[in-house]
Structures are given as C-alpha cells and as structure tokens.
Short mmCIF file of C-alpha atoms in Angstrom, two decimals:
data_model
loop_
_atom_site.label_atom_id
_atom_site.label_comp_id
_atom_site.label_asym_id
_atom_site.label_seq_id
_atom_site.Cartn_x
_atom_site.Cartn_y
_atom_site.Cartn_z
CA MET A 863 0.04 -0.16 -0.06
CA VAL A 864 3.08 2.53 0.87
CA SER A 865 4.56 1.51 -2.41
CA PRO A 866 4.65 4.37 -5.38
CA GLU A 867 4.79 1.83 -8.44
CA PRO A 868 1.40 0.14 -9.23
CA VAL A 869 0.89 -3.60 -8.81
CA TYR A 870 1.47 -4.50 -11.71
CA HIS A 871 5.09 -3.15 -11.93
CA SER A 872 7.49 -5.54 -12.33
CA SER A 873 10.89 -5.84 -10.02
CA TRP A 874 12.89 -8.31 -11.53
CA ARG A 875 15.42 -6.50 -12.69
CA GLY A 876 17.92 -6.12 -9.73
CA THR A 877 21.27 -4.37 -9.07
CA PRO A 878 24.16 -6.42 -8.71
CA TRP A 879 24.46 -5.92 -5.09
CA GLN A 880 20.85 -7.45 -4.43
CA LEU A 881 22.22 -10.44 -6.42
CA VAL A 882 25.24 -10.86 -4.36
CA VAL A 883 23.09 -10.54 -1.43
CA TRP A 884 20.58 -13.31 -2.81
CA GLY A 885 23.54 -15.97 -3.71
CA LEU A 886 25.32 -15.19 -0.09
CA ARG A 887 21.22 -15.82 1.23
CA GLN A 888 21.37 -19.12 -0.45
CA LEU A 889 25.01 -20.23 0.24
CA GLY A 890 23.94 -19.33 4.22
CA LEU A 891 26.86 -16.43 4.42
CA SER A 892 24.48 -13.90 4.94
CA GLY A 893 21.87 -15.41 7.93
CA GLY A 894 19.57 -17.90 7.62
CA ALA A 895 19.80 -21.15 6.55
CA ALA A 896 20.41 -21.94 2.65
CA GLY A 897 17.68 -21.59 0.59
CA GLU A 898 15.80 -21.05 3.34
CA ASP A 899 12.10 -19.74 1.86
CA ARG A 900 10.59 -17.58 4.22
CA LEU A 901 6.48 -16.65 4.03
CA ALA A 902 5.84 -12.78 4.57
CA VAL A 903 4.07 -12.06 7.36
CA GLY A 904 1.13 -9.37 6.80
CA GLN A 905 -2.04 -8.41 5.41
CA PHE A 906 -3.54 -9.54 1.75
CA ILE A 907 -6.01 -8.52 -0.62
CA ILE A 908 -7.66 -10.20 -3.16
CA LEU A 909 -6.35 -9.21 -6.12
CA THR A 910 -9.38 -9.65 -8.63
CA ASN A 911 -11.99 -8.61 -6.23
CA ILE A 912 -11.02 -5.21 -5.87
CA GLN A 913 -10.28 -5.10 -9.42
CA ASP A 914 -13.73 -6.31 -10.20
CA PHE A 915 -15.31 -3.66 -7.71
CA ALA A 916 -13.40 -0.51 -9.09
CA ARG A 917 -14.16 -1.22 -12.29
CA LYS A 918 -18.13 -1.24 -11.43
CA ILE A 919 -17.62 1.72 -9.48
CA THR A 920 -16.03 3.29 -12.21
CA LEU A 921 -18.84 2.37 -14.77
CA ALA A 922 -20.96 4.16 -12.62
CA ALA A 923 -19.58 7.42 -12.14
CA SER A 924 -19.18 8.18 -15.53
CA THR A 925 -22.42 8.63 -15.68
CA PHE A 926 -22.14 11.59 -12.88
CA ASP A 927 -21.96 15.20 -13.79
CA ARG A 928 -19.03 17.83 -12.72
CA ILE A 929 -20.26 17.99 -9.13
CA GLU A 930 -21.60 14.31 -8.36
CA ARG A 931 -17.53 12.82 -9.41
CA ILE A 932 -16.54 14.89 -5.89
CA PHE A 933 -17.00 13.17 -2.86
CA SER A 934 -15.92 13.65 0.74
CA LYS A 935 -14.17 10.03 2.14
CA GLU A 936 -17.10 9.52 4.55
CA SER A 937 -19.59 10.52 1.25
CA PHE A 938 -17.77 7.74 -0.58
CA LYS A 939 -17.75 5.27 2.00
CA LYS A 940 -21.41 5.82 2.01
CA TYR A 941 -21.80 5.58 -1.54
CA ILE A 942 -19.78 2.13 -1.75
CA GLN A 943 -21.89 1.01 1.04
CA LYS A 944 -24.68 2.03 -1.23
CA MET A 945 -23.41 0.10 -3.77
CA LEU A 946 -22.62 -3.13 -1.86
CA GLY A 947 -25.91 -3.44 -0.39
CA ASP A 948 -26.83 -5.73 2.48
CA SER A 949 -23.09 -6.98 2.74
CA VAL A 950 -21.11 -6.66 5.13
CA PRO A 951 -20.36 -2.72 5.25
CA PRO A 952 -16.38 -1.71 4.31
CA SER A 953 -13.93 -1.04 7.35
CA ASP A 954 -11.68 1.97 6.88
CA LEU A 955 -8.84 0.08 5.17
CA ASP A 956 -11.05 -1.51 2.90
CA VAL A 957 -11.88 1.92 1.78
CA GLU A 958 -7.94 3.34 2.23
CA VAL A 959 -7.15 -0.17 -0.38
CA LEU A 960 -9.98 0.58 -2.94
CA LEU A 961 -8.82 4.11 -2.45
CA ILE A 962 -5.21 3.83 -2.96
CA TYR A 963 -6.10 1.24 -6.24
CA LEU A 964 -8.46 3.72 -7.97
CA THR A 965 -5.57 6.60 -7.46
CA ARG A 966 -1.98 4.52 -7.88
CA ASP A 967 -3.12 1.44 -10.38
CA ALA A 968 -6.62 2.14 -12.36
CA LYS A 969 -5.90 6.39 -12.30
CA ALA A 970 -9.32 6.99 -12.46
CA ILE A 971 -9.54 9.17 -9.31
CA ALA A 972 -7.43 12.14 -7.95
CA TYR A 973 -7.33 11.60 -4.16
CA ASP A 974 -5.45 14.05 -1.57
CA GLY A 975 -6.34 11.58 1.75
CA LYS A 976 -9.87 13.70 2.19
CA THR A 977 -11.33 14.66 -0.94
CA ILE A 978 -12.27 12.33 -4.08
CA ARG A 979 -13.04 13.28 -7.64
CA PHE A 980 -13.02 10.57 -10.31
CA ARG A 981 -11.33 12.14 -13.67
CA SER A 982 -13.25 12.76 -16.79
CA SER A 983 -12.10 13.71 -20.09
CA ASP A 984 -12.19 17.19 -19.78
CA GLN A 985 -10.62 16.70 -16.21
CA ALA A 986 -7.84 14.61 -16.25
CA SER A 987 -5.56 16.16 -13.97
CA ALA A 988 -4.87 14.21 -10.73
CA THR A 989 -4.95 17.63 -8.14
CA ILE A 990 -7.30 18.14 -6.43
CA THR A 991 -8.24 21.70 -6.20
CA ASN A 992 -9.43 24.12 -3.80
CA GLN A 993 -12.80 24.34 -5.54
CA ASP A 994 -13.22 20.57 -5.14
CA GLU A 995 -12.60 20.78 -1.48
CA SER A 996 -15.36 23.40 -1.50
CA ILE A 997 -17.74 21.60 -3.20
CA ALA A 998 -16.94 18.18 -0.80
CA SER A 999 -17.25 20.19 2.04
CA LEU A 1000 -20.94 21.43 1.01
CA LYS A 1001 -21.96 18.10 0.11
CA THR A 1002 -21.27 16.77 3.56
CA VAL A 1003 -22.75 19.62 5.59
CA ILE A 1004 -25.86 19.15 3.61
CA ALA A 1005 -25.47 14.97 3.96
CA ASP A 1006 -25.36 15.96 7.97
CA HIS A 1007 -28.12 18.24 8.21
CA GLU A 1008 -30.62 16.00 6.60
CA ALA A 1009 -29.21 13.32 8.94
CA GLN A 1010 -30.12 15.69 11.75
CA LEU A 1011 -33.18 16.48 10.53
CA ALA A 1012 -33.90 13.22 10.56
CA THR A 1013 -33.43 12.22 13.76
CA LEU A 1014 -34.81 15.73 15.05
CA THR A 1015 -37.97 14.52 13.13
CA GLU A 1016 -37.80 10.94 15.20
CA ARG A 1017 -37.17 12.23 18.06
CA ILE A 1018 -40.27 15.14 18.44
CA GLU A 1019 -42.54 11.67 17.63
CA GLN A 1020 -41.13 9.93 20.42
CA LEU A 1021 -41.44 13.10 23.11
CA ASN A 1022 -45.03 13.31 21.62
CA MET A 1023 -45.94 10.01 22.13
CA SER A 1024 -44.24 10.37 26.09
CA ALA A 1025 -45.91 13.07 27.02
CA ARG A 1026 -49.24 11.41 25.65
CA GLU A 1027 -48.67 8.18 27.60
CA SER A 1028 -47.86 10.00 31.09
CA LEU A 1029 -50.93 12.14 30.85
CA ALA A 1030 -52.54 8.86 30.42
CA ARG A 1031 -51.13 7.79 34.07
CA LYS A 1032 -51.55 11.35 35.47
CA ASN A 1033 -48.35 11.86 35.71
CA ARG A 1034 -48.14 15.78 35.14
CA ILE A 1035 -44.15 16.24 35.43
CA SER A 1036 -42.99 13.67 33.17
CA ALA A 1037 -45.48 15.38 30.69
CA THR A 1038 -44.35 18.41 31.14
CA ALA A 1039 -40.76 18.05 30.50
CA ALA A 1040 -41.67 15.36 27.69
CA ILE A 1041 -43.32 18.72 26.20
CA ARG A 1042 -40.52 20.86 26.83
CA SER A 1043 -38.22 18.85 25.62
CA ARG A 1044 -40.06 18.38 22.13
CA LYS A 1045 -40.61 22.15 22.28
CA VAL A 1046 -36.56 22.47 22.33
CA ALA A 1047 -36.18 20.03 19.71
CA GLU A 1048 -38.97 21.37 17.07
CA LYS A 1049 -36.67 24.84 17.73
CA ALA A 1050 -33.39 23.00 16.69
CA LEU A 1051 -35.68 21.31 13.98
CA SER A 1052 -36.76 24.64 12.45
CA GLU A 1053 -33.33 26.24 12.96
CA ARG A 1054 -31.58 22.91 11.12
CA SER A 1055 -34.01 22.96 7.92
CA LEU A 1056 -33.55 27.14 7.28
CA ALA A 1057 -30.06 25.96 7.41
CA LEU A 1058 -30.32 23.33 5.11
CA SER A 1059 -32.59 25.33 2.97
CA GLN A 1060 -29.94 27.63 3.06
CA LEU A 1061 -27.00 25.29 1.99
CA GLU A 1062 -29.43 23.70 -0.80
CA GLU A 1063 -29.78 27.00 -2.48
CA VAL A 1064 -25.81 27.73 -2.23
CA PHE A 1065 -24.98 23.89 -3.39
CA ASN A 1066 -28.12 24.94 -6.79
CA ASN A 1067 -25.48 27.87 -7.26
CA VAL A 1068 -22.97 26.36 -7.41
CA LEU A 1069 -24.51 23.46 -9.96
CA ARG A 1070 -25.86 25.90 -12.06
CA ALA A 1071 -22.47 27.66 -12.49
CA SER A 1072 -20.36 24.17 -12.72
CA ASN A 1073 -23.16 23.52 -16.03
CA GLN A 1074 -22.31 27.03 -17.29
CA VAL A 1075 -18.42 26.34 -17.19
CA GLU A 1076 -19.45 23.42 -18.88
CA VAL A 1077 -21.29 24.94 -21.86
CA MET A 1078 -18.51 27.67 -21.93
CA ARG A 1079 -16.09 25.08 -22.38
CA VAL A 1080 -18.30 23.40 -25.01
CA MET A 1081 -19.01 26.70 -26.65
CA GLU A 1082 -15.18 27.20 -26.67
CA SER A 1083 -14.38 24.07 -28.22
CA SER A 1084 -16.95 24.49 -30.84
CA THR A 1085 -15.66 28.06 -31.75
CA ASP A 1086 -11.98 26.41 -32.20
CA VAL A 1087 -13.63 24.10 -34.41
CA LEU A 1088 -15.40 26.17 -36.53
CA LYS A 1089 -12.19 28.15 -36.81
CA SER A 1090 -10.32 25.64 -38.37
CA LEU A 1091 -13.35 24.53 -40.58
CA HIS A 1092 -13.25 27.64 -41.98
CA LYS A 1093 -9.46 27.99 -42.04
CA GLU A 1094 -10.06 24.92 -44.32
CA VAL A 1095 -12.52 26.36 -46.31
CA GLY A 1096 -10.78 29.59 -47.24
CA GLY A 1097 -13.17 32.19 -46.87
CA ALA A 1098 -16.42 33.06 -48.57
CA GLU A 1099 -14.28 34.35 -52.20
CA ARG A 1100 -12.77 30.97 -52.07
CA VAL A 1101 -15.87 29.02 -52.18
CA LYS A 1102 -17.37 31.59 -54.57
CA ASP A 1103 -14.24 30.78 -57.18
CA VAL A 1104 -14.92 27.00 -56.42
CA VAL A 1105 -18.49 26.96 -57.46
CA ASP A 1106 -18.31 29.10 -60.67
CA GLN A 1107 -15.37 26.52 -61.60
CA LEU A 1108 -18.07 23.61 -60.65
CA GLN A 1109 -20.46 25.48 -63.15
CA GLU A 1110 -18.19 26.16 -65.51
CA GLU A 1111 -17.08 22.04 -65.78
CA MET A 1112 -20.02 21.43 -65.28
CA SER A 1113 -21.60 23.51 -68.68
CA LYS A 1114 -18.41 21.76 -70.66
CA VAL A 1115 -19.84 18.11 -69.75
CA SER A 1116 -23.33 19.58 -70.63
CA GLU A 1117 -21.86 20.69 -74.23
CA VAL A 1118 -19.75 17.52 -74.56
CA GLU A 1119 -22.79 15.37 -74.41
CA ASP A 1120 -25.21 17.80 -76.87
CA LEU A 1121 -22.09 17.19 -79.58
CA ILE A 1122 -22.29 13.47 -78.98
CA GLY A 1123 -25.39 13.75 -79.36
CA ASN A 1124 -25.78 15.43 -82.40
CA VAL A 1125 -23.28 12.94 -84.13
CA GLY A 1126 -25.38 9.84 -83.37
CA ASP A 1127 -28.70 11.83 -84.91
CA ALA A 1128 -26.53 12.72 -87.96
CA ASN A 1129 -25.78 9.04 -88.41
CA MET A 1130 -29.29 7.21 -87.94
CA THR A 1131 -31.31 9.64 -90.65
CA ILE A 1132 -35.00 7.12 -90.71
CA ASP A 1133 -37.65 7.39 -92.76
CA GLN A 1134 -40.95 7.63 -91.29
CA ALA A 1135 -42.80 6.36 -94.30
CA ASP A 1136 -40.84 3.06 -94.10
CA VAL A 1137 -42.05 3.25 -90.14
CA ASP A 1138 -45.75 3.83 -90.51
CA GLU A 1139 -45.78 0.74 -93.08
CA GLU A 1140 -43.87 -1.56 -90.89
CA LEU A 1141 -46.44 -0.49 -88.16
CA GLU A 1142 -48.83 -1.59 -90.49
CA ALA A 1143 -47.61 -4.69 -91.58
CA ILE A 1144 -47.59 -5.85 -87.88
CA ALA A 1145 -51.44 -4.52 -87.05
CA GLN A 1146 -52.27 -7.00 -89.88
CA GLU A 1147 -50.45 -9.91 -88.83
CA GLN A 1148 -51.64 -9.13 -85.53
CA LYS A 1149 -55.12 -8.91 -86.79
CA LYS A 1150 -55.42 -12.01 -88.97
CA SER A 1151 -53.49 -14.26 -86.26
CA SER A 1152 -56.40 -12.95 -83.53
CA GLU A 1153 -58.80 -14.44 -86.18
CA ARG A 1154 -57.29 -17.58 -86.66
CA LEU A 1155 -57.00 -18.37 -83.09
CA ARG A 1156 -60.93 -17.06 -83.15
CA ASP A 1157 -61.59 -19.47 -85.84
CA ALA A 1158 -59.50 -22.45 -84.49
CA ASP A 1159 -61.61 -21.68 -81.01
CA VAL A 1160 -65.02 -21.83 -82.71
CA ALA A 1161 -63.91 -25.39 -84.20
CA GLU A 1162 -63.08 -26.81 -81.20
CA ARG A 1163 -66.10 -26.03 -79.10
CA LEU A 1164 -68.21 -27.18 -82.06
CA SER A 1165 -66.10 -30.39 -82.51
CA ARG A 1166 -67.18 -30.97 -78.72
CA ILE A 1167 -70.59 -30.57 -79.12
CA ASP A 1168 -71.01 -32.77 -82.11
CA ASP A 1169 -68.51 -35.78 -80.59
CA ASP A 1170 -71.33 -35.16 -77.04
CA PRO A 1171 -72.65 -38.70 -77.16
CA GLY A 1172 -76.11 -37.29 -75.36
CA ARG A 1173 -76.51 -34.90 -78.60
CA ARG A 1174 -76.17 -37.80 -81.30
CA ARG A 1175 -78.74 -39.79 -79.19
CA ILE A 1176 -81.26 -36.83 -79.19
CA GLN A 1177 -80.75 -35.44 -83.12
CA ASN A 1178 -81.32 -39.51 -84.15
CA GLU A 1179 -84.63 -39.50 -81.97
CA GLY A 1180 -85.33 -36.14 -83.63
CA ASP A 1181 -84.18 -37.38 -87.34
CA ALA A 1182 -86.59 -40.85 -86.73
CA ASN A 1183 -89.69 -38.69 -85.69
CA LEU A 1184 -88.99 -36.63 -88.31
CA ASP A 1185 -89.48 -39.37 -90.83
CA ASP A 1186 -92.69 -40.38 -89.59
CA VAL A 1187 -93.95 -36.86 -89.42
CA GLU A 1188 -93.18 -36.40 -93.06
CA LYS A 1189 -94.40 -40.46 -94.15
CA GLU A 1190 -97.98 -39.42 -91.93
CA ILE A 1191 -98.50 -36.04 -93.95
CA LEU A 1192 -98.03 -38.38 -97.43
CA ALA A 1193 -100.42 -40.64 -96.75
CA ARG A 1194 -102.58 -37.90 -95.71
CA SER A 1195 -102.15 -35.81 -98.98
CA ALA A 1196 -102.80 -39.09 -100.89
CA GLU A 1197 -105.98 -39.65 -98.90
CA LEU A 1198 -107.62 -36.18 -99.60
CA GLY A 1199 -106.27 -36.36 -103.35
CA ARG A 1200 -108.61 -39.59 -103.99
CA ILE A 1201 -111.68 -37.88 -102.28
CA SER A 1202 -111.33 -35.07 -104.27
CA LEU A 1203 -111.22 -37.10 -107.34
CA ASP A 1204 -113.90 -39.26 -106.40
CA GLU A 1205 -116.32 -35.54 -105.63
CA SER A 1206 -115.53 -34.65 -109.06
CA SER A 1207 -117.04 -37.97 -111.25
CA ARG A 1208 -119.97 -37.15 -109.37
CA PRO A 1209 -123.32 -35.78 -111.21
CA ILE A 1210 -124.46 -32.70 -109.50
CA PRO A 1211 -128.14 -32.39 -108.42
CA GLU A 1212 -130.57 -30.40 -109.75
CA ARG A 1213 -131.53 -28.64 -106.77
CA HIS A 1214 -127.89 -27.27 -106.48
CA LYS A 1215 -127.56 -26.32 -110.37
CA SER A 1216 -130.03 -23.69 -110.28
CA ARG A 1217 -128.04 -22.56 -107.08
CA ASP A 1218 -124.56 -22.51 -108.39
CA THR A 1219 -125.31 -22.13 -112.42
CA VAL A 1220 -124.32 -18.73 -113.57
CA HIS A 1221 -126.94 -17.35 -115.68
CA ALA A 1222 -125.18 -15.18 -118.93
CA ILE A 1223 -127.25 -11.94 -119.58
CA PRO A 1224 -127.02 -11.35 -123.62
CA ALA A 1225 -125.85 -8.40 -124.73
CA SER A 1226 -128.09 -5.78 -126.27
#
C-alpha cells in the first residue's frame, strides 16, 4: 500500500548488489539457512475483487456530472456501502485500499487523503483543487443536516408520544418535561431546516455555475472547431471561386453530351413512311392471327358439341320422329287427293245447279 509503484509493476531487474546478497543468502553466508524460504507476514487482499469492484464503481461514475464526481471520504464510504447493498459494511482499511488502487493503479480518481474526484475526459488532472474541496465540504454539510433533520423528526414524535402516555398515567411532571423537550427539538428542527434550505440554495447555485462552465467550455471548443473548419474552407471568396469553376466544368460536360448526341442523330436518319408501313403490316398480321385463333376456338367448341354422346342420341331420335311425321303427312295428302277425285266424278243434283249455275246476260 505504501509502494509508489502499481501492483502491475515488475521488479525482477535487481541491482548487482541485490544479486550478490541473494547468492550469499542461498549459500548461508548472509544469515539464515541455505535456500531457506520464508513467508511474509502481513495483511493481504484478493486483487481480482478489488479490480472488479473498481471497474464497477468507475463505470457508474462515468454517468455523473461535474459536481457528482466529487466526494469527501465519508460520503465516498457511504456511496460504496450503498453499492454493496446488504453485505458487510466496508471498514476504513477497505476504503483506503480501494482508494489507493483507484488512484495509483487504475488512475480513475484524484485523491489527497480527504477529497475524491473521479476523472473525466475534460478533467484529467490528478490534483485536488480548492474548488473540489469546497464542493465536497458543502455536500458533506448538506448530508449531515439531512441526517440531523431525520433524527430530530423522530425525537419529536417520540417525545409527543411520551407526553401522551404520561398524561394517561396522571404523571403531569413527566408530561411537562416531555413537552418542553419536544419544543426544544422543534426549535432545533426549524433552525436546521432553515440552514439546510440555505445550503441547498448555495449548492444549486454552484451546480448552475458548474453547468455554465461546461457550456462555456463546449462553446469554446466548438468555436475553435468552426475556426479551423473555416480556415480549411478559405473564406467566402474561395467558396465562390470553387462554385464558379464547378459550374463551368458542368457546362462543359453538357456541351460535350450535346455534341455526342448530334453525331448520333446525323448517323441515324430514319424514313417515317417506312416506319408507318412496317407498323401497319405488324397490325394486319396481329389481326389475322387473332382471327385464326378465334376460328380455331370456335371449331374446337363445335367439335366438342358434336362428339357429345347425349347430343347424338337426341339428334337421331329427332330424325326418326321427323321421318314418321313426313310419312303421315304424305299418306293424308294422298287420301285427300282420292277424295277430291271421287267427288268431281259424281253428277251434281238439280237443286244445286240452279244455285250454282251462272246465267249469261245477252249483250244488247
């Protein structure tokens, strides 16, 4: 713990005198038995445990703002106790070992024995400033006042309950003493509350000022970046020259494209009449092809109808019925013909002649 070198430092390279002393010790000439191995007596730590917890606490502190990175030694002990949870609270030696590792080996904090500040990218200094000490002291005082307020509040409740119990037992003296003590505690609570309010106001002002410092630092760095970028650009005149040159080169590209297009048009002269004639031929061919497809479709449908067995049966029955009807009509026609001939061969009666005979009127 008192070594200024990190635990990762290797000390295998010894001085010549150390090599001589080691050789004499092995031979038994420098005290002790030859080749005697001795175990060091002292307190030891498990390095992996320290490394793991240091990595965890450093990762958590990376999300803190400028003020939250500053701790007093007492507040830092409370913070790591909160991170450990319900486990055994760390001793002062545990806290000191962790602080030494974070300062000397991990180089994650700045520590002067009282104040701790986690380093950040914009605060890489390993020195604790007066500003850091003031902020840590202010945070410690606020934490103490909050603890006192909680204690006074609890005491007031206890004294109030004690006064009520004393009155219930008809013990006026104890009740009066409890009430007096409660009033004293209430006065102290009021004073602590007022002091805490003032401290919190001061702390808020410090926090606002710290935020302003960070904003100003960012604005300053942004200004430097803009200056360097503007320097690289070269000012408005250079930008104007570059834009003019770019437009000129783009116009040259357009001019070259127009020339190339004119050459292509000159070599490819097409007669519009030939194009129209070819289009008409293609249209006629498509029309004929559509008609052939339509005729083929109709023929296929008709063949399907003719091949239908049910349709052929109905058609045959219809033809047979038609023949029978025609025969019947011819027979009836022949019979009517015979009847007409018979009637014409018979004589006409007298009573019908006078009615049917047309008298001729002589001409004058």
